[in-house]
XYZ file of C-alpha atoms in Angstrom:
558
model
C 3.424 1.119 -21.947
C 5.458 3.400 -19.642
C 8.593 5.317 -20.528
C 10.955 3.266 -18.381
C 9.835 0.141 -20.269
C 10.779 1.734 -23.577
C 14.117 2.914 -22.219
C 15.018 -0.589 -21.099
C 13.981 -2.074 -24.439
C 15.806 0.595 -26.391
C 18.984 0.094 -24.399
C 18.948 -3.626 -24.970
C 18.275 -3.148 -28.674
C 21.059 -0.603 -29.090
C 23.608 -2.791 -27.352
C 22.608 -5.757 -29.483
C 22.973 -3.647 -32.617
C 26.448 -2.551 -31.608
C 27.519 -6.155 -31.172
C 26.230 -7.215 -34.589
C 27.417 -4.168 -36.529
C 30.695 -3.634 -34.811
C 29.785 -0.081 -33.865
C 31.023 1.199 -30.528
C 31.240 4.578 -28.810
C 33.969 6.584 -30.538
C 36.689 8.532 -28.782
C 37.936 12.022 -29.417
C 40.641 12.589 -31.973
C 43.660 14.441 -30.585
C 44.272 15.473 -27.014
C 42.575 13.969 -23.984
C 39.609 15.888 -22.619
C 37.843 16.152 -25.980
C 34.070 15.763 -26.495
C 32.360 12.731 -24.963
C 28.847 11.541 -25.876
C 26.634 10.478 -22.982
C 23.346 9.812 -24.767
C 21.120 10.607 -27.718
C 17.407 9.996 -27.321
C 14.055 11.332 -28.434
C 12.707 11.900 -24.899
C 9.253 11.095 -26.321
C 9.135 14.512 -27.939
C 7.728 14.059 -31.488
C 10.322 14.816 -34.176
C 13.010 15.827 -31.697
C 16.453 14.416 -30.822
C 18.266 15.307 -27.597
C 22.041 14.840 -27.371
C 23.807 14.929 -24.021
C 27.592 15.442 -24.065
C 30.483 17.134 -22.300
C 33.947 18.413 -23.167
C 36.832 20.343 -21.617
C 36.337 23.035 -24.247
C 33.034 24.393 -25.604
C 31.265 22.080 -28.012
C 30.993 23.863 -31.335
C 29.493 21.238 -33.631
C 27.062 18.302 -33.365
C 25.851 16.071 -36.206
C 23.563 13.085 -35.577
C 23.229 10.210 -38.064
C 20.242 7.844 -37.955
C 20.164 4.249 -39.224
C 17.250 1.788 -39.247
C 17.701 -0.359 -36.155
C 17.592 -3.707 -37.961
C 19.543 -2.574 -41.048
C 22.770 -4.528 -41.756
C 26.146 -2.904 -41.355
C 26.963 -0.579 -44.226
C 23.381 0.446 -44.883
C 23.118 4.150 -45.765
C 21.796 6.429 -43.099
C 18.065 7.185 -43.118
C 18.697 10.804 -42.229
C 20.796 13.181 -40.229
C 20.487 16.470 -38.403
C 22.945 19.106 -37.282
C 20.590 21.944 -36.425
C 21.271 21.657 -32.668
C 20.634 24.346 -30.097
C 21.583 24.009 -26.435
C 18.616 22.890 -24.373
C 20.161 22.746 -20.893
C 23.518 23.210 -19.160
C 25.614 25.952 -17.586
C 27.709 26.550 -20.666
C 28.688 24.929 -23.970
C 31.140 22.532 -22.285
C 28.371 20.338 -20.815
C 24.641 19.922 -21.282
C 21.931 18.733 -23.614
C 21.378 19.948 -27.169
C 18.164 19.606 -29.170
C 17.521 19.366 -32.924
C 14.515 18.500 -35.128
C 14.508 15.130 -36.908
C 12.874 14.492 -40.263
C 12.565 10.867 -41.357
C 10.373 9.276 -43.975
C 9.387 6.140 -42.055
C 8.247 5.490 -38.511
C 10.309 3.045 -36.500
C 13.290 2.696 -34.177
C 16.651 4.118 -35.300
C 20.227 3.650 -34.197
C 21.951 6.983 -33.510
C 25.611 7.908 -33.963
C 26.926 11.358 -33.193
C 29.851 13.461 -34.422
C 31.093 16.043 -31.936
C 33.561 18.891 -32.343
C 35.163 21.000 -29.627
C 36.541 24.540 -29.747
C 40.011 23.132 -29.056
C 39.857 21.232 -32.359
C 39.291 17.842 -30.763
C 36.581 15.787 -32.479
C 34.743 12.499 -32.071
C 33.161 10.662 -34.967
C 30.471 8.005 -35.000
C 29.879 7.826 -31.256
C 27.066 5.296 -30.706
C 24.235 6.328 -28.414
C 23.306 3.736 -25.779
C 19.653 4.346 -26.648
C 17.735 4.297 -29.872
C 15.507 6.975 -31.293
C 11.915 5.786 -31.118
C 10.485 7.602 -34.079
C 6.879 6.591 -33.444
C 3.425 8.002 -33.015
C 3.027 9.365 -29.478
C -0.323 9.136 -27.677
C -0.879 11.651 -24.862
C -3.712 12.867 -22.664
C -4.331 16.563 -22.282
C -6.514 18.566 -19.877
C -6.928 15.769 -17.331
C -9.562 17.125 -14.936
C -11.125 15.775 -11.704
C -14.461 17.158 -10.434
C -15.046 17.965 -7.632
C -11.499 18.795 -6.723
C -12.189 18.201 -3.019
C -14.888 15.502 -2.692
C -16.641 15.124 0.671
C -18.951 12.754 2.533
C -22.079 13.976 0.725
C -20.331 14.226 -2.657
C -17.901 11.286 -2.830
C -18.044 10.561 -6.568
C -15.161 12.051 -8.569
C -15.613 12.503 -12.311
C -12.403 12.287 -14.373
C -12.210 13.557 -17.928
C -9.604 14.406 -20.543
C -8.688 14.343 -24.230
C -6.608 11.709 -25.978
C -4.314 13.088 -28.689
C -1.908 11.439 -31.127
C 1.137 13.120 -32.656
C 3.059 11.791 -35.668
C 6.760 12.767 -35.330
C 6.757 13.542 -39.046
C 4.132 16.230 -38.348
C 4.899 17.250 -34.761
C 3.010 20.524 -35.021
C -0.344 18.927 -35.877
C -1.592 16.699 -33.006
C -4.990 15.109 -33.620
C -7.769 13.930 -31.317
C -7.919 10.115 -31.147
C -11.153 8.175 -30.933
C -11.572 4.625 -29.635
C -8.374 4.473 -27.566
C -8.817 2.872 -24.121
C -7.615 4.854 -21.119
C -6.602 3.631 -17.661
C -7.091 6.107 -14.829
C -5.004 5.444 -11.739
C -6.762 6.725 -8.618
C -4.496 5.771 -5.761
C -5.317 2.229 -4.718
C -7.954 1.811 -7.394
C -8.008 1.963 -11.172
C -10.897 2.734 -13.496
C -11.065 2.663 -17.289
C -12.689 4.597 -20.088
C -12.642 4.807 -23.878
C -12.091 7.963 -25.883
C -15.122 8.947 -27.939
C -15.619 11.623 -30.602
C -13.079 14.401 -30.326
C -10.863 12.129 -28.200
C -12.879 12.888 -25.066
C -13.259 10.356 -22.261
C -15.040 10.418 -18.913
C -15.092 8.004 -16.001
C -15.690 8.152 -12.250
C -14.409 6.699 -8.978
C -14.802 7.092 -5.227
C -11.545 7.836 -3.347
C -10.477 5.252 -0.770
C -7.939 7.458 1.016
C -7.653 11.158 1.950
C -4.957 11.939 -0.615
C -4.959 10.426 -4.106
C -2.277 10.637 -6.773
C -4.367 10.848 -9.932
C -2.941 10.031 -13.377
C -4.099 8.587 -16.669
C -2.438 6.646 -19.461
C -3.585 5.634 -22.953
C -3.581 1.888 -23.532
C -2.352 -0.060 -26.558
C -4.655 0.222 -29.559
C -4.807 -1.556 -32.900
C -5.497 1.823 -34.490
C -1.988 3.009 -33.634
C 0.234 -0.083 -33.477
C 3.598 0.495 -31.855
C 2.623 3.908 -30.563
C 4.217 5.296 -27.452
C 1.563 5.729 -24.722
C 2.581 8.416 -22.259
C 1.411 8.641 -18.646
C 0.185 12.046 -17.512
C 1.939 13.898 -14.735
C 0.300 12.915 -11.411
C -2.174 15.299 -9.838
C -2.823 15.293 -6.088
C -6.470 15.183 -5.089
C -7.354 15.807 -1.443
C -10.667 14.803 0.070
C -12.542 16.713 2.772
C -12.654 14.793 6.047
C -15.640 15.659 8.228
C -15.654 15.590 12.049
C -17.122 12.486 13.710
C -18.603 11.972 17.165
C -20.027 8.943 18.951
C -21.473 7.878 22.272
C -20.594 4.875 24.451
C -22.716 3.273 27.164
C -19.648 2.817 29.375
C -15.993 3.774 29.421
C -14.743 0.959 31.618
C -15.360 -2.772 31.853
C -14.255 -5.065 34.631
C -14.654 -8.583 33.300
C -14.040 -11.967 34.774
C -11.776 -14.162 32.705
C -13.854 -15.914 30.065
C -16.706 -13.399 30.265
C -17.861 -10.981 27.552
C -18.843 -7.357 28.019
C -21.085 -5.163 25.885
C -20.812 -1.523 24.817
C -23.569 0.221 22.884
C -23.682 3.636 21.266
C -24.344 5.773 18.226
C -21.993 7.449 15.713
C -22.598 10.666 13.759
C -20.795 12.707 11.110
C -20.962 16.468 10.626
C -22.026 17.606 7.165
C -23.246 20.821 5.610
C -26.726 19.625 6.597
C -25.732 19.156 10.245
C -24.955 16.049 12.267
C -26.373 12.876 10.783
C -26.046 9.117 11.474
C -22.777 7.536 10.351
C -23.490 4.075 8.927
C -21.113 1.197 8.141
C -18.187 2.556 10.145
C -15.814 0.479 12.247
C -15.971 0.843 16.025
C -12.812 -0.617 17.557
C -11.567 -1.028 21.108
C -7.786 -1.131 21.140
C -4.886 0.076 23.212
C -2.091 -1.034 25.535
C -2.222 -4.369 27.329
C -0.948 -5.078 30.858
C 2.596 -5.406 29.468
C 2.464 -2.066 27.646
C 2.272 -3.633 24.195
C 0.561 -1.368 21.673
C -2.548 -1.899 19.569
C -4.256 -4.786 21.300
C -7.650 -5.194 19.622
C -10.147 -6.222 22.305
C -13.271 -5.855 20.170
C -14.538 -4.571 16.849
C -17.906 -4.017 15.210
C -19.577 -1.836 12.564
C -22.357 0.711 12.868
C -25.669 -0.195 11.252
C -27.562 1.859 8.687
C -28.673 4.281 11.428
C -25.237 4.684 12.994
C -26.003 2.481 16.016
C -23.612 -0.202 17.207
C -23.261 -3.001 19.744
C -19.697 -3.946 20.578
C -19.028 -7.278 22.288
C -15.761 -7.179 24.206
C -13.829 -10.326 25.003
C -11.826 -10.762 28.192
C -9.067 -12.509 26.241
C -7.253 -9.248 25.469
C -7.179 -6.952 28.505
C -6.290 -3.346 27.751
C -6.244 -1.195 30.904
C -5.189 1.862 28.873
C -7.365 1.629 25.796
C -9.376 3.730 23.371
C -12.685 3.387 21.636
C -12.197 4.492 18.045
C -14.814 5.353 15.441
C -13.404 4.905 11.950
C -9.951 3.894 10.803
C -6.865 5.728 9.623
C -6.851 7.017 6.044
C -10.637 7.044 5.626
C -11.310 9.516 2.803
C -14.330 11.456 4.039
C -14.320 11.316 7.822
C -12.009 12.043 10.678
C -11.250 9.457 13.358
C -12.934 10.020 16.728
C -11.646 8.452 19.948
C -12.711 8.131 23.567
C -10.646 6.775 26.485
C -11.539 3.331 27.812
C -10.319 0.844 30.394
C -10.743 -2.906 30.003
C -9.727 -4.774 33.155
C -9.835 -8.548 33.419
C -10.005 -10.423 36.717
C -8.342 -13.760 36.034
C -9.895 -16.955 37.294
C -8.891 -18.080 40.776
C -9.161 -21.586 42.176
C -10.317 -21.857 45.779
C -10.609 -24.936 47.973
C -11.732 -25.336 51.596
C -12.096 -28.101 54.159
C -13.951 -27.517 57.448
C -14.763 -29.522 60.545
C -16.726 -28.876 63.747
C -15.711 -30.758 66.878
C -17.829 -31.663 69.916
C -16.842 -28.463 71.703
C -18.208 -26.263 68.874
C -14.686 -25.479 67.712
C -14.669 -24.828 63.949
C -11.450 -25.500 62.041
C -11.099 -24.207 58.463
C -8.206 -24.620 56.042
C -7.812 -24.220 52.291
C -5.888 -22.848 49.348
C -6.088 -20.183 46.620
C -4.287 -20.225 43.272
C -4.430 -18.747 39.770
C -3.111 -19.936 36.401
C -2.635 -16.897 34.177
C 0.840 -15.300 34.465
C -0.647 -11.861 33.793
C -2.455 -11.892 37.148
C -1.124 -10.367 40.360
C -1.952 -10.954 44.014
C -3.549 -8.100 45.990
C -1.307 -6.395 48.519
C -2.961 -8.327 51.376
C -5.106 -11.161 50.002
C -7.848 -12.487 52.284
C -10.542 -15.141 52.385
C -13.879 -14.449 54.065
C -15.576 -17.303 55.922
C -19.352 -17.097 55.489
C -22.345 -19.023 56.842
C -25.998 -19.504 55.891
C -28.870 -21.455 57.438
C -29.986 -23.044 54.146
C -26.788 -22.831 52.090
C -28.570 -20.803 49.384
C -29.228 -17.294 50.654
C -28.714 -15.018 53.605
C -24.966 -15.457 53.704
C -23.237 -13.638 56.534
C -19.568 -13.015 57.214
C -18.113 -14.915 60.145
C -14.469 -13.874 59.954
C -11.740 -12.750 57.552
C -8.728 -14.992 57.146
C -5.447 -13.643 55.719
C -3.736 -15.571 52.913
C 0.052 -15.328 53.297
C 1.726 -15.200 49.881
C 4.703 -17.540 49.932
C 5.316 -18.398 46.274
C 3.765 -15.520 44.332
C 3.627 -17.594 41.147
C 0.871 -18.951 38.910
C -0.210 -22.547 39.559
C 1.213 -22.466 43.115
C -1.300 -22.822 45.980
C -1.251 -20.183 48.683
C -2.786 -21.661 51.860
C -4.825 -20.334 54.778
C -6.195 -21.728 58.065
C -8.224 -20.582 61.090
C -9.806 -22.171 64.186
C -12.679 -20.403 65.947
C -15.541 -21.062 68.303
C -19.021 -20.654 66.857
C -22.573 -20.693 68.140
C -23.773 -21.840 64.712
C -23.796 -25.577 65.274
C -26.223 -26.421 62.446
C -25.402 -24.331 59.386
C -23.701 -24.153 55.966
C -20.214 -22.776 55.548
C -18.250 -21.519 52.558
C -15.071 -19.552 51.809
C -15.005 -16.539 49.494
C -11.764 -15.193 48.027
C -11.796 -11.414 47.898
C -10.105 -10.625 44.575
C -9.032 -7.406 42.903
C -8.906 -6.024 39.346
C -6.369 -8.711 38.428
C -7.882 -11.698 40.249
C -11.507 -12.712 40.164
C -13.558 -13.387 43.271
C -14.256 -17.091 43.791
C -16.404 -19.035 46.241
C -16.308 -22.648 47.399
C -19.351 -24.904 47.415
C -21.294 -24.813 50.716
C -20.388 -27.418 53.353
C -23.096 -28.436 55.825
C -21.655 -28.786 59.328
C -23.905 -29.634 62.256
C -23.456 -30.682 65.889
C -26.630 -31.016 67.936
C -26.750 -29.836 71.556
C -27.375 -32.658 74.059
C -28.766 -32.919 77.601
C -29.705 -35.524 80.186
C -33.066 -35.063 81.927
C -34.610 -36.833 84.932
C -31.377 -38.307 86.174
C -31.491 -40.167 89.504
C -29.738 -43.078 91.184
C -31.852 -45.624 93.138
C -32.423 -47.057 95.583
C -31.393 -44.335 97.987
C -30.386 -45.215 100.618
C -28.887 -48.522 99.502
C -27.106 -51.303 101.339
C -23.419 -51.822 100.662
C -22.652 -54.315 97.865
C -26.200 -53.949 96.518
C -26.799 -52.780 92.913
C -27.508 -49.151 92.077
C -29.579 -48.448 88.937
C -29.774 -45.141 87.098
C -32.708 -43.433 85.425
C -32.801 -40.534 83.015
C -33.137 -39.669 79.336
C -30.422 -38.597 76.861
C -31.783 -36.046 74.349
C -30.500 -33.940 71.452
C -31.907 -30.673 70.108
C -32.809 -30.412 66.441
C -34.107 -26.981 65.580
C -36.202 -26.052 68.608
C -37.245 -29.591 69.528
C -35.546 -31.972 71.960
C -35.563 -35.586 70.763
C -34.392 -38.864 72.404
C -30.877 -39.958 71.440
C -30.742 -43.734 71.159
C -27.552 -45.731 71.158
C -25.701 -43.010 73.005
C -22.922 -43.631 75.491
C -23.229 -41.231 78.409
C -20.330 -41.432 80.852
C -20.833 -42.204 84.545
C -18.616 -40.558 87.196
C -18.432 -40.900 91.025
C -17.163 -38.535 93.721
C -16.836 -40.107 97.213
C -18.142 -38.131 100.156
C -15.484 -35.710 101.341
C -13.671 -35.637 97.993
C -13.650 -32.862 95.413
C -12.730 -35.064 92.456
C -14.926 -37.109 90.148
C -13.592 -40.393 88.817
C -14.735 -42.054 85.624
C -16.610 -45.274 86.251
C -18.122 -46.527 82.985
C -19.889 -45.638 79.755
C -23.586 -46.442 79.963
C -26.061 -47.046 77.156
C -29.375 -45.604 76.010
C -32.275 -47.543 74.551
C -34.401 -46.571 71.578
C -36.216 -44.004 73.708
C -33.005 -42.446 74.966
C -33.455 -43.968 78.436
C -30.225 -44.615 80.333
C -29.402 -48.270 80.790
C -26.829 -49.547 83.363
C -26.065 -50.326 87.018
C -23.142 -50.460 89.448
C -22.447 -51.950 92.912
C -22.801 -49.694 95.939
C -19.553 -49.299 97.868
C -19.632 -45.961 99.690
C -21.537 -42.746 100.097
C -21.003 -40.201 97.350
C -22.301 -38.278 94.370
C -22.987 -39.934 91.043
C -22.692 -37.776 87.905
C -23.457 -38.417 84.273
C -22.599 -36.474 81.085
C -22.524 -37.087 77.351
C -18.898 -36.142 76.758
C -16.692 -39.061 75.720
C -18.250 -40.723 72.691
C -20.507 -38.005 71.317
C -20.243 -39.057 67.655
C -19.579 -36.773 64.673
C -22.781 -34.758 65.015
C -23.313 -34.218 68.750
C -21.975 -31.735 71.248
C -21.097 -32.512 74.855
C -23.808 -32.169 77.439
C -23.573 -30.583 80.856
C -23.012 -32.861 83.859
C -26.004 -33.798 86.084
C -25.643 -35.376 89.576
C -27.433 -37.344 92.319
C -26.194 -38.213 95.864
C -26.632 -41.781 97.210
C -26.348 -42.823 100.898
C -24.739 -46.280 101.299
C -25.330 -48.154 104.608
C-alpha cells in the first residue's frame, strides 16, 4: 500500500473520530495570532511524531497526547511526548517539530496537541487532521540494477535489494524480512520477487523504453499484518541505443491507383562486435500526403531473423514527401534510422473514343477523358495520342497528338477532344492513349478496326461504237476492290454513269449501274448524241469502300 492511500484513510478516520468524540481543533487562548496547529503525523518514520504549526510569536512549548483511535471519549491517553526539536522552518514561529514516541501497543492513534507561544498565548487539545500510524514499517534498502546501462547485446537487467522491517517501538533495530513479496516497477512493465534469507530478493526484466523509472515496493504479507509498505525512491535507468542502418531497393515509387509496389532491403545494428543483422524490427513508410497531412502510413513490415525485409506499398495512401524508417520511437536499444522516399500515385483515368472513316479516307475521332479521385490534378496541357496498328496487338505507331481542353477541371466531369485528318491507312486498327502525369494514370481505349478498301474499274468500254441514234448502248467493265495486295471483284456495287456531250466540258449524272457476282458492269442507255461516257464508283460506295477514279470512253452517234 502506498503512502497517499494511508494518508487518505487516516484523514477519514480522524474526521470520523472527531465527530463521535466531540473533539475539534482548539483555538489559542488570549490574543489573536497565537499558535495554530496544521498537522501531526508520523511521516512513516518509526517511533517519530512530526508536528507542523505556526504562530505570530516563537513557539516555546509543544506537548502531543495520543489516544487509541477507536477508544470512546474520556479514555485515558495511551502516551504523550513533549521532547520536540525543530525539524524544519526559518525560525520558531513556523515550521515542523519532531519528537520520539513510545507506546506499548501497535495501532492507529488520535493525536491532540498543546501549543504555547512566547507571547503567552496557548492552544490546548488541538486535534490533528491525521492519525499517527504506529505500525511496523517495511522498507527496501540498497535497490540495485545491473547493468546500469543495458545495451542491445546485454538487454537483461537484474534488480536486487533487501527487505527490512522496523517496529516503531524499537526504531533503532531494523531486521531483515524473509518471505515478503516485492513488486518491481520497471517503467511500463512490472516484475515480482520474494525476499529470501537475509531479506534479499532478485528479479530481472528487459527495458521496453530508453529511460526507465525503477522502483520497488514490499507487498502485503501475513507475517506482518497491517504493516506499512513503503515504495522506494525512483531511480532512473538509461539504456544504450546503438546506431542502425538499412538499405532500400528504391527511394521512389510511381504507382497506378490500385497497384502495389515493393521495396526490399536489409537492416543492421552497430554493436561492440561490429555491424550485424537487425531482426524483428519495424520498417515503415510514412510521411506527408498530397494535402500536407502528417504521418500517413503507406506500408509497414518487419525484418526477418537475418535483418532482411520486403515491404509491400499500397497506392491507397500517397505520400510524395515520405520517409522509410527502421525502428520506432522509444525503442530501448537502437536508434531510429530514416531515408527519404517519394510515393506518387497516378489516379485512374477513364478514356473513351469513337472513330469513323469516310469514303474519302477522312478519319474523324472524338472522345472524352475523366477521373474520379479529387486528389488528382490535370497536367498543364493534357493531350491524347491517336495510334494505329496493322493487327491491333503490336507495332503501335503515333498518328497525331490531340489536345484536351480543360473546361470543368473537376472529378467525374468529362473533358472532350476531337480531330479530323486524312490518312493513308485505310485498313488498320486505331486507339487513343491519354498521356498522364504523376497525378493521373495513362489510359488506352480498346482498338477499333476501321477499313475502307480502294476500288477501281477495269476494261471499261461503251459499245457499239459507232452507234445509230436511238439505239441502245451497252457498257462493259469490271468493278474491283483491293484487299491487302489483291484486287477482287466487287459484286452488288453501284457504279455511277456520267455523260459529257461533244463540245462540253461538264459531265452530267445519268444513272447508277449494277455489277453482277463477278463484278461485271450491268446496264444500258439510249444513244442520243456524240460524247464521252464516264463511270466511277463514287455515290453509293458502302461503309467499307473508297471512291474509285473515273474512267471514260467516247462514242460516235450517227
